Amino acid sequence: MTSRRTFLKAGAGVALLGGAWLAKPQDNAGAVEPYFQGLSSALDRADVTHPSLLIDLDKLDQNLAVLNAFFSRQPDKTYRIVVKSLPSPDLLDYIAKRSQSQAYMVFHLPFLQALAKAKPDADILFGKPMPVASAAAFYQSWQPQSQGFVPAEQLQWLIDSLPRLEQYLQLAKQQGLLLRVNFEIDVGLHRGGFNEPASFAKALELVAANPEHLQFSGLMGYDAHVSKLPGFLGDREFIQVQARYRAYVEQIRSAYPKWFERPLCFNGAGSPTFLRYGDVTQVNDLSVGSCLLKPLDFDLPILAEFEPAAAIATRVLKKQVNQGVPTQEWLGSVASWWDPNQQVSFFIYGGKWLAAPWSPPGLSFNGLYDSSNQQGLSGSAQLPLAVDDWVFLRPLQSEAVLLQFGHLLAMRNGQLLARWPVLGADGP
């Protein structure tokens, strides 16, 4: 039996491994773009000393212009700001003023408490059902005599099932409250919510039977799965999503037509799908947040007009040639010869964020040093990167990453304008 050949031929640009020819990787090192050079200079001038999350206000303004243009063509639809994706009071104020919206979606009790205190005119909808203990805690801490926010008029609790509705009704009876309840419906995502007419009808009946404690305020149907489906499958599913949503609306209209005499909130969408809702009539309230900063997970064709507006900046602490694997140092020379992008190891201040290397081009994470203290990165010897230089990473998402840096650095035209605190939070 003939053995399989395995050898490497130096300088040839290819290798034969186990009988298969492999092309040597190309050197991916690139020059630092002027944009990031400008950010580095601004951070140095501002004496920034630790990893920071940057918000580019110029790019945010461009994204807001796209968003506002869409909603200007949809005067019957409310833009609802997703707080978890933009969790900073100053950032929320900036977006609210430029979008002329006071409608918010929250997912966390401390965020609700902060918003209700700071924004007495806010219209707040929960984006996920909260344990009844969270609702009870909110009303226990609420001080109506000193705060202008009126929960019975401005707050919608999300209800996903009949048992949860019964819990909220019991709370309302115990504390003498009127609770506005918005029903989560399963429009195809299958992440909970009412999913068949019979239980939905019983929940509506319970609301109708207790008008002194419960008021129906609308529906929420989230369609995040649509953006994950390819091509025609996504298009077809979006049509099905709207058909399912419409069926719930018509069920309500048939049973309780008088409820439609007051404004109702029929919420849907998200950053990956809201631009599809121009011709959708039954949904009048659209939630959008992440696309305004456009983290990497939102690099979608439908969001092509939006620009990345957030970056993590951190310094290089150490730079050294590839030392290989501890106890197997010889592997460093082999890896460096085979792949020029493995020639140098860089260690940065902090790390293990939900992010990807962005600048300078040619960096990649080194899996051997996957640390939140000194993240390891690999790159070519041609990379123009030295100790104390700035490395930039692009967040994969905004909702968790923005809370990890204490303050956001608001930048405009390459200058640091302000340090914005984030909402005090100890969870998602």
Short mmCIF file of C-alpha atoms in Angstrom, two decimals:
data_model
loop_
_atom_site.label_atom_id
_atom_site.label_comp_id
_atom_site.label_asym_id
_atom_site.label_seq_id
_atom_site.Cartn_x
_atom_site.Cartn_y
_atom_site.Cartn_z
CA MET A 1 0.00 0.00 0.00
CA THR A 2 1.45 3.30 -1.05
CA SER A 3 1.69 5.84 1.77
CA ARG A 4 0.17 9.29 1.28
CA ARG A 5 2.75 11.99 0.65
CA THR A 6 3.10 14.83 3.14
CA PHE A 7 5.65 17.58 2.63
CA LEU A 8 6.13 21.35 2.55
CA LYS A 9 8.14 23.08 -0.14
CA ALA A 10 9.55 26.37 1.07
CA GLY A 11 9.25 29.40 -1.18
CA ALA A 12 6.89 27.74 -3.61
CA GLY A 13 3.77 29.46 -2.28
CA VAL A 14 1.98 26.11 -2.09
CA ALA A 15 2.24 23.00 0.02
CA LEU A 16 1.25 19.39 -0.41
CA LEU A 17 -0.38 18.09 2.76
CA GLY A 18 -1.68 14.54 2.76
CA GLY A 19 -1.91 14.57 -1.02
CA ALA A 20 -3.83 17.88 -1.23
CA TRP A 21 -2.25 21.07 -2.52
CA LEU A 22 -2.82 24.12 -0.33
CA ALA A 23 -2.10 27.72 -1.26
CA LYS A 24 -0.13 29.72 1.26
CA PRO A 25 -2.16 32.55 2.82
CA GLN A 26 -1.54 36.04 1.49
CA ASP A 27 -0.25 38.83 3.70
CA ASN A 28 -3.34 40.80 4.77
CA ALA A 29 -1.51 43.73 6.36
CA GLY A 30 -2.81 47.10 5.28
CA ALA A 31 -2.19 50.74 6.07
CA VAL A 32 -4.17 52.47 8.79
CA GLU A 33 -6.91 54.49 7.11
CA PRO A 34 -6.92 58.28 7.63
CA TYR A 35 -10.22 57.96 9.49
CA PHE A 36 -8.65 55.78 12.18
CA GLN A 37 -5.50 57.86 12.21
CA GLY A 38 -7.70 60.82 13.08
CA LEU A 39 -9.43 58.92 15.85
CA SER A 40 -6.08 57.84 17.29
CA SER A 41 -4.85 61.42 17.36
CA ALA A 42 -8.04 62.61 19.02
CA LEU A 43 -7.77 59.94 21.72
CA ASP A 44 -4.16 60.89 22.37
CA ARG A 45 -5.03 64.58 22.66
CA ALA A 46 -7.83 63.76 25.07
CA ASP A 47 -5.52 61.67 27.26
CA VAL A 48 -7.78 58.63 27.01
CA THR A 49 -6.10 55.99 29.15
CA HIS A 50 -8.20 52.84 28.88
CA PRO A 51 -10.38 50.88 26.45
CA SER A 52 -13.28 53.02 25.27
CA LEU A 53 -16.42 52.81 23.16
CA LEU A 54 -16.56 55.56 20.53
CA ILE A 55 -19.73 56.94 18.94
CA ASP A 56 -19.17 58.78 15.66
CA LEU A 57 -21.85 61.49 15.67
CA ASP A 58 -21.28 62.34 12.01
CA LYS A 59 -22.06 58.77 10.98
CA LEU A 60 -24.92 58.60 13.46
CA ASP A 61 -26.37 61.72 11.84
CA GLN A 62 -26.18 60.04 8.43
CA ASN A 63 -28.03 57.03 9.80
CA LEU A 64 -30.66 59.20 11.43
CA ALA A 65 -31.23 60.94 8.10
CA VAL A 66 -31.99 57.57 6.49
CA LEU A 67 -34.28 56.62 9.36
CA ASN A 68 -36.10 59.96 9.34
CA ALA A 69 -36.58 59.81 5.59
CA PHE A 70 -38.32 56.47 5.95
CA PHE A 71 -40.64 57.60 8.73
CA SER A 72 -41.42 60.86 6.93
CA ARG A 73 -42.96 58.67 4.22
CA GLN A 74 -44.91 56.76 6.90
CA PRO A 75 -46.71 59.45 8.92
CA ASP A 76 -49.11 56.86 10.33
CA LYS A 77 -46.27 54.91 11.99
CA THR A 78 -44.53 55.65 15.28
CA TYR A 79 -40.77 55.28 15.57
CA ARG A 80 -40.01 53.50 18.86
CA ILE A 81 -36.42 53.79 20.13
CA VAL A 82 -34.97 50.49 21.39
CA VAL A 83 -33.24 51.38 24.65
CA LYS A 84 -31.22 48.18 25.09
CA SER A 85 -29.42 48.89 21.81
CA LEU A 86 -28.66 52.52 22.72
CA PRO A 87 -28.30 52.38 26.53
CA SER A 88 -27.07 55.87 27.36
CA PRO A 89 -29.28 58.77 28.49
CA ASP A 90 -27.36 61.28 26.37
CA LEU A 91 -27.37 59.00 23.33
CA LEU A 92 -31.11 58.44 23.74
CA ASP A 93 -31.67 62.20 24.07
CA TYR A 94 -29.60 62.82 20.95
CA ILE A 95 -31.65 60.35 18.92
CA ALA A 96 -35.00 61.39 20.39
CA LYS A 97 -34.46 65.05 19.49
CA ARG A 98 -33.37 64.31 15.95
CA SER A 99 -36.08 61.76 15.30
CA GLN A 100 -38.75 63.70 17.20
CA SER A 101 -39.81 60.57 19.02
CA GLN A 102 -40.66 60.04 22.68
CA ALA A 103 -41.60 56.38 22.23
CA TYR A 104 -39.25 53.84 23.80
CA MET A 105 -38.97 50.07 24.08
CA VAL A 106 -37.31 48.79 27.26
CA PHE A 107 -36.19 45.31 28.31
CA HIS A 108 -34.83 45.84 31.82
CA LEU A 109 -36.43 47.12 35.03
CA PRO A 110 -33.60 49.57 35.91
CA PHE A 111 -33.91 51.06 32.43
CA LEU A 112 -37.64 51.58 32.95
CA GLN A 113 -37.02 53.24 36.30
CA ALA A 114 -34.38 55.54 34.83
CA LEU A 115 -36.48 56.53 31.83
CA ALA A 116 -39.65 57.13 33.82
CA LYS A 117 -37.73 59.46 36.11
CA ALA A 118 -35.78 61.31 33.42
CA LYS A 119 -38.41 61.49 30.66
CA PRO A 120 -41.86 62.35 32.03
CA ASP A 121 -43.30 62.51 28.50
CA ALA A 122 -42.05 59.08 27.46
CA ASP A 123 -44.32 56.45 25.92
CA ILE A 124 -42.81 53.15 27.08
CA LEU A 125 -43.48 49.62 25.83
CA PHE A 126 -41.77 46.57 27.30
CA GLY A 127 -40.13 44.44 24.64
CA LYS A 128 -40.19 41.25 26.67
CA PRO A 129 -42.54 39.92 29.34
CA MET A 130 -41.29 40.69 32.82
CA PRO A 131 -41.77 38.56 35.93
CA VAL A 132 -44.64 39.97 37.94
CA ALA A 133 -42.12 40.58 40.73
CA SER A 134 -40.44 43.15 38.49
CA ALA A 135 -43.73 44.95 37.94
CA ALA A 136 -44.41 44.91 41.68
CA ALA A 137 -40.93 46.33 42.34
CA PHE A 138 -41.53 49.16 39.90
CA TYR A 139 -44.74 50.27 41.61
CA GLN A 140 -43.17 49.91 45.06
CA SER A 141 -40.43 52.33 44.05
CA TRP A 142 -42.73 54.65 42.12
CA GLN A 143 -43.34 58.11 43.59
CA PRO A 144 -46.23 59.68 41.67
CA GLN A 145 -46.19 62.84 43.74
CA SER A 146 -42.69 63.74 42.54
CA GLN A 147 -42.65 62.35 39.01
CA GLY A 148 -44.68 63.46 35.99
CA PHE A 149 -44.71 60.08 34.29
CA VAL A 150 -48.12 58.39 34.58
CA PRO A 151 -47.81 54.58 34.20
CA ALA A 152 -51.55 54.07 33.68
CA GLU A 153 -51.30 56.24 30.56
CA GLN A 154 -47.70 55.90 29.38
CA LEU A 155 -46.51 52.37 30.19
CA GLN A 156 -47.39 49.10 28.46
CA TRP A 157 -46.52 45.78 30.10
CA LEU A 158 -45.92 42.93 27.67
CA ILE A 159 -48.05 39.83 28.28
CA ASP A 160 -47.14 36.55 26.59
CA SER A 161 -49.61 34.10 28.12
CA LEU A 162 -52.85 33.76 30.02
CA PRO A 163 -51.11 32.69 33.29
CA ARG A 164 -48.92 35.82 33.19
CA LEU A 165 -51.96 37.99 32.56
CA GLU A 166 -53.65 36.44 35.60
CA GLN A 167 -50.57 37.26 37.70
CA TYR A 168 -50.66 40.89 36.55
CA LEU A 169 -54.37 41.11 37.26
CA GLN A 170 -53.79 39.88 40.80
CA LEU A 171 -51.08 42.52 41.26
CA ALA A 172 -53.40 45.23 39.95
CA LYS A 173 -56.15 44.17 42.35
CA GLN A 174 -53.77 44.04 45.33
CA GLN A 175 -52.34 47.49 44.68
CA GLY A 176 -55.37 49.18 43.15
CA LEU A 177 -53.69 49.72 39.77
CA LEU A 178 -54.79 50.11 36.20
CA LEU A 179 -52.29 48.27 34.00
CA ARG A 180 -52.05 48.74 30.25
CA VAL A 181 -51.27 45.35 28.72
CA ASN A 182 -49.80 44.69 25.29
CA PHE A 183 -50.01 41.11 24.06
CA GLU A 184 -46.97 39.39 22.56
CA ILE A 185 -47.99 37.24 19.60
CA ASP A 186 -45.94 34.56 17.87
CA VAL A 187 -45.77 35.62 14.22
CA GLY A 188 -43.29 32.89 13.28
CA LEU A 189 -40.22 33.42 15.47
CA HIS A 190 -41.43 30.80 18.00
CA ARG A 191 -39.85 32.53 20.98
CA GLY A 192 -43.03 32.60 23.04
CA GLY A 193 -46.17 34.67 22.94
CA PHE A 194 -49.76 33.79 22.12
CA ASN A 195 -49.79 31.30 19.26
CA GLU A 196 -53.37 30.13 18.83
CA PRO A 197 -56.80 31.85 18.84
CA ALA A 198 -58.39 30.05 21.80
CA SER A 199 -55.94 31.12 24.53
CA PHE A 200 -55.73 34.56 22.94
CA ALA A 201 -59.53 34.86 23.14
CA LYS A 202 -59.50 33.89 26.84
CA ALA A 203 -56.88 36.55 27.55
CA LEU A 204 -58.97 39.18 25.76
CA GLU A 205 -62.01 38.09 27.76
CA LEU A 206 -60.09 38.50 31.02
CA VAL A 207 -59.13 42.05 30.07
CA ALA A 208 -62.69 42.89 29.08
CA ALA A 209 -64.03 41.52 32.36
CA ASN A 210 -61.70 43.67 34.48
CA PRO A 211 -61.76 47.19 32.98
CA GLU A 212 -60.92 48.82 36.32
CA HIS A 213 -57.57 46.98 36.45
CA LEU A 214 -56.61 46.01 32.87
CA GLN A 215 -56.67 47.96 29.64
CA PHE A 216 -55.75 46.37 26.33
CA SER A 217 -53.15 48.57 24.60
CA GLY A 218 -52.07 46.58 21.54
CA LEU A 219 -49.89 43.81 20.16
CA MET A 220 -46.19 43.11 19.69
CA GLY A 221 -45.07 40.66 17.02
CA TYR A 222 -41.32 40.32 16.52
CA ASP A 223 -40.03 38.99 13.19
CA ALA A 224 -36.26 38.63 13.75
CA HIS A 225 -36.22 35.27 11.98
CA VAL A 226 -37.18 36.87 8.65
CA SER A 227 -33.75 38.46 8.18
CA LYS A 228 -32.04 35.09 8.78
CA LEU A 229 -33.79 33.42 5.85
CA PRO A 230 -32.22 33.61 2.39
CA GLY A 231 -33.79 35.41 -0.57
CA PHE A 232 -37.27 34.31 -1.54
CA LEU A 233 -37.69 32.35 1.69
CA GLY A 234 -37.39 35.56 3.68
CA ASP A 235 -39.75 37.38 1.33
CA ARG A 236 -42.31 34.60 1.57
CA GLU A 237 -42.04 34.40 5.35
CA PHE A 238 -42.49 38.16 5.71
CA ILE A 239 -45.82 37.85 3.90
CA GLN A 240 -46.79 35.04 6.27
CA VAL A 241 -45.75 37.12 9.28
CA GLN A 242 -48.12 39.88 8.22
CA ALA A 243 -50.93 37.42 7.61
CA ARG A 244 -50.53 36.03 11.12
CA TYR A 245 -50.40 39.51 12.61
CA ARG A 246 -53.50 40.58 10.66
CA ALA A 247 -55.44 37.56 11.90
CA TYR A 248 -54.88 38.60 15.54
CA VAL A 249 -55.90 42.18 14.81
CA GLU A 250 -59.09 41.00 13.14
CA GLN A 251 -59.86 38.66 16.04
CA ILE A 252 -59.72 41.64 18.39
CA ARG A 253 -61.73 43.84 16.08
CA SER A 254 -64.45 41.21 15.75
CA ALA A 255 -64.76 40.61 19.49
CA TYR A 256 -64.16 44.12 20.88
CA PRO A 257 -64.66 46.75 18.17
CA LYS A 258 -64.97 49.57 20.70
CA TRP A 259 -61.35 49.08 21.72
CA PHE A 260 -60.40 50.55 18.35
CA GLU A 261 -62.01 53.85 19.26
CA ARG A 262 -58.87 54.71 21.23
CA PRO A 263 -55.28 54.63 19.90
CA LEU A 264 -53.77 51.15 19.98
CA CYS A 265 -50.11 50.21 19.65
CA PHE A 266 -49.53 47.48 17.07
CA ASN A 267 -45.78 47.05 17.34
CA GLY A 268 -43.46 45.08 15.11
CA ALA A 269 -40.19 45.00 13.19
CA GLY A 270 -36.64 45.66 14.29
CA SER A 271 -33.51 47.02 12.63
CA PRO A 272 -33.21 44.16 10.09
CA THR A 273 -36.81 44.40 8.89
CA PHE A 274 -38.33 47.82 9.56
CA LEU A 275 -37.65 49.06 6.02
CA ARG A 276 -40.02 46.35 4.75
CA TYR A 277 -42.97 47.92 6.57
CA GLY A 278 -43.73 50.78 4.23
CA ASP A 279 -46.83 49.09 2.81
CA VAL A 280 -47.88 47.20 5.93
CA THR A 281 -51.11 48.69 7.27
CA GLN A 282 -51.87 46.69 10.43
CA VAL A 283 -48.56 47.56 12.15
CA ASN A 284 -48.37 51.20 13.24
CA ASP A 285 -45.41 51.12 15.65
CA LEU A 286 -41.87 50.13 14.56
CA SER A 287 -38.96 49.43 16.89
CA VAL A 288 -35.50 50.38 15.66
CA GLY A 289 -32.22 50.72 17.53
CA SER A 290 -29.08 48.85 16.49
CA CYS A 291 -28.94 50.00 12.87
CA LEU A 292 -28.27 53.57 14.05
CA LEU A 293 -24.86 52.36 15.25
CA LYS A 294 -24.71 49.44 12.80
CA PRO A 295 -22.58 46.87 14.61
CA LEU A 296 -21.16 44.04 12.53
CA ASP A 297 -24.11 41.67 12.94
CA PHE A 298 -26.21 44.24 11.07
CA ASP A 299 -24.16 44.23 7.89
CA LEU A 300 -27.21 43.29 5.86
CA PRO A 301 -28.10 44.27 2.28
CA ILE A 302 -31.32 45.91 3.46
CA LEU A 303 -29.27 48.23 5.71
CA ALA A 304 -26.72 49.19 3.05
CA GLU A 305 -27.44 52.92 3.49
CA PHE A 306 -26.45 52.81 7.16
CA GLU A 307 -22.86 53.40 8.30
CA PRO A 308 -20.96 51.79 11.20
CA ALA A 309 -21.00 54.47 13.92
CA ALA A 310 -19.49 52.67 16.92
CA ALA A 311 -15.98 51.39 17.59
CA ILE A 312 -13.98 50.01 20.47
CA ALA A 313 -10.58 51.65 20.88
CA THR A 314 -7.81 50.07 22.95
CA ARG A 315 -4.02 50.26 23.09
CA VAL A 316 -1.37 47.71 22.22
CA LEU A 317 0.42 46.66 25.41
CA LYS A 318 2.90 44.18 23.97
CA LYS A 319 4.32 43.21 20.59
CA GLN A 320 6.51 40.18 19.91
CA VAL A 321 7.33 37.68 17.21
CA ASN A 322 5.22 34.54 17.26
CA GLN A 323 6.58 32.50 20.18
CA GLY A 324 4.62 29.38 19.31
CA VAL A 325 2.69 27.29 21.78
CA PRO A 326 4.05 27.03 25.33
CA THR A 327 6.34 23.96 25.43
CA GLN A 328 6.13 23.72 21.62
CA GLU A 329 7.87 26.96 20.68
CA TRP A 330 9.09 25.59 17.34
CA LEU A 331 5.52 25.90 16.05
CA GLY A 332 5.90 29.69 16.04
CA SER A 333 8.53 29.55 13.28
CA VAL A 334 6.47 27.10 11.23
CA ALA A 335 3.29 29.17 11.55
CA SER A 336 5.14 32.38 10.70
CA TRP A 337 6.68 30.84 7.60
CA TRP A 338 3.46 29.34 6.36
CA ASP A 339 1.12 32.24 7.17
CA PRO A 340 2.58 35.76 7.25
CA ASN A 341 -0.47 36.86 9.22
CA GLN A 342 0.84 34.77 12.13
CA GLN A 343 4.27 36.40 12.28
CA VAL A 344 3.62 38.81 15.16
CA SER A 345 1.58 38.60 18.34
CA PHE A 346 -0.01 41.69 19.82
CA PHE A 347 -1.60 41.92 23.25
CA ILE A 348 -4.15 44.64 23.89
CA TYR A 349 -5.56 46.35 26.97
CA GLY A 350 -8.68 44.33 27.81
CA GLY A 351 -10.50 42.13 25.35
CA LYS A 352 -12.95 39.30 24.81
CA TRP A 353 -15.63 41.77 23.83
CA LEU A 354 -18.34 40.87 21.32
CA ALA A 355 -16.33 42.52 18.57
CA ALA A 356 -14.04 41.85 15.61
CA PRO A 357 -10.69 43.48 14.69
CA TRP A 358 -11.27 46.48 12.43
CA SER A 359 -8.13 48.61 12.19
CA PRO A 360 -5.42 48.27 11.17
CA PRO A 361 -6.52 45.74 8.55
CA GLY A 362 -4.90 42.32 8.79
CA LEU A 363 -5.38 41.65 12.49
CA SER A 364 -7.12 38.53 13.74
CA PHE A 365 -7.81 37.10 17.16
CA ASN A 366 -5.23 34.68 18.51
CA GLY A 367 -7.23 31.79 19.95
CA LEU A 368 -4.37 30.80 22.24
CA TYR A 369 -4.67 34.03 24.23
CA ASP A 370 -8.43 34.53 24.41
CA SER A 371 -8.38 36.79 27.45
CA SER A 372 -10.57 39.58 28.80
CA ASN A 373 -7.47 41.06 30.41
CA GLN A 374 -4.88 40.95 27.59
CA GLN A 375 -6.52 39.71 24.40
CA GLY A 376 -4.06 38.24 21.93
CA LEU A 377 -4.13 39.21 18.27
CA SER A 378 -2.01 38.05 15.36
CA GLY A 379 -0.77 39.90 12.32
CA SER A 380 1.97 40.33 9.77
CA ALA A 381 5.32 41.91 10.46
CA GLN A 382 4.28 44.48 7.86
CA LEU A 383 1.51 45.86 10.07
CA PRO A 384 2.21 49.48 11.03
CA LEU A 385 1.45 48.82 14.68
CA ALA A 386 3.65 49.42 17.71
CA VAL A 387 3.31 49.29 21.48
CA ASP A 388 0.98 52.08 22.73
CA ASP A 389 -0.69 52.43 19.32
CA TRP A 390 -4.46 52.23 19.11
CA VAL A 391 -6.30 49.18 17.82
CA PHE A 392 -9.96 49.50 16.79
CA LEU A 393 -12.54 46.76 16.94
CA ARG A 394 -16.05 46.77 15.56
CA PRO A 395 -18.79 45.60 17.94
CA LEU A 396 -20.88 42.64 16.78
CA GLN A 397 -23.88 44.08 18.62
CA SER A 398 -24.57 47.16 20.67
CA GLU A 399 -26.91 46.08 23.47
CA ALA A 400 -24.31 44.31 25.61
CA VAL A 401 -21.10 45.94 24.40
CA LEU A 402 -22.04 49.56 25.11
CA LEU A 403 -22.54 48.79 28.80
CA GLN A 404 -18.97 47.55 29.29
CA PHE A 405 -17.03 50.82 29.12
CA GLY A 406 -18.53 53.13 31.73
CA HIS A 407 -18.81 56.11 29.40
CA LEU A 408 -19.25 56.45 25.66
CA LEU A 409 -16.93 58.86 23.88
CA ALA A 410 -18.99 61.08 21.58
CA MET A 411 -16.81 62.05 18.59
CA ARG A 412 -17.44 64.52 15.83
CA ASN A 413 -15.15 65.28 12.92
CA GLY A 414 -12.31 63.47 14.66
CA GLN A 415 -12.71 65.37 17.92
CA LEU A 416 -13.87 64.20 21.34
CA LEU A 417 -16.94 66.26 22.23
CA ALA A 418 -18.26 64.59 25.36
CA ARG A 419 -18.22 61.60 27.63
CA TRP A 420 -21.70 60.08 27.91
CA PRO A 421 -22.51 57.79 30.84
CA VAL A 422 -24.43 54.58 30.17
CA LEU A 423 -27.57 53.53 31.96
CA GLY A 424 -26.83 51.92 35.26
CA ALA A 425 -27.45 48.26 34.60
CA ASP A 426 -26.53 44.93 36.05
CA GLY A 427 -28.07 42.73 33.41
CA PRO A 428 -29.59 42.53 29.91
#
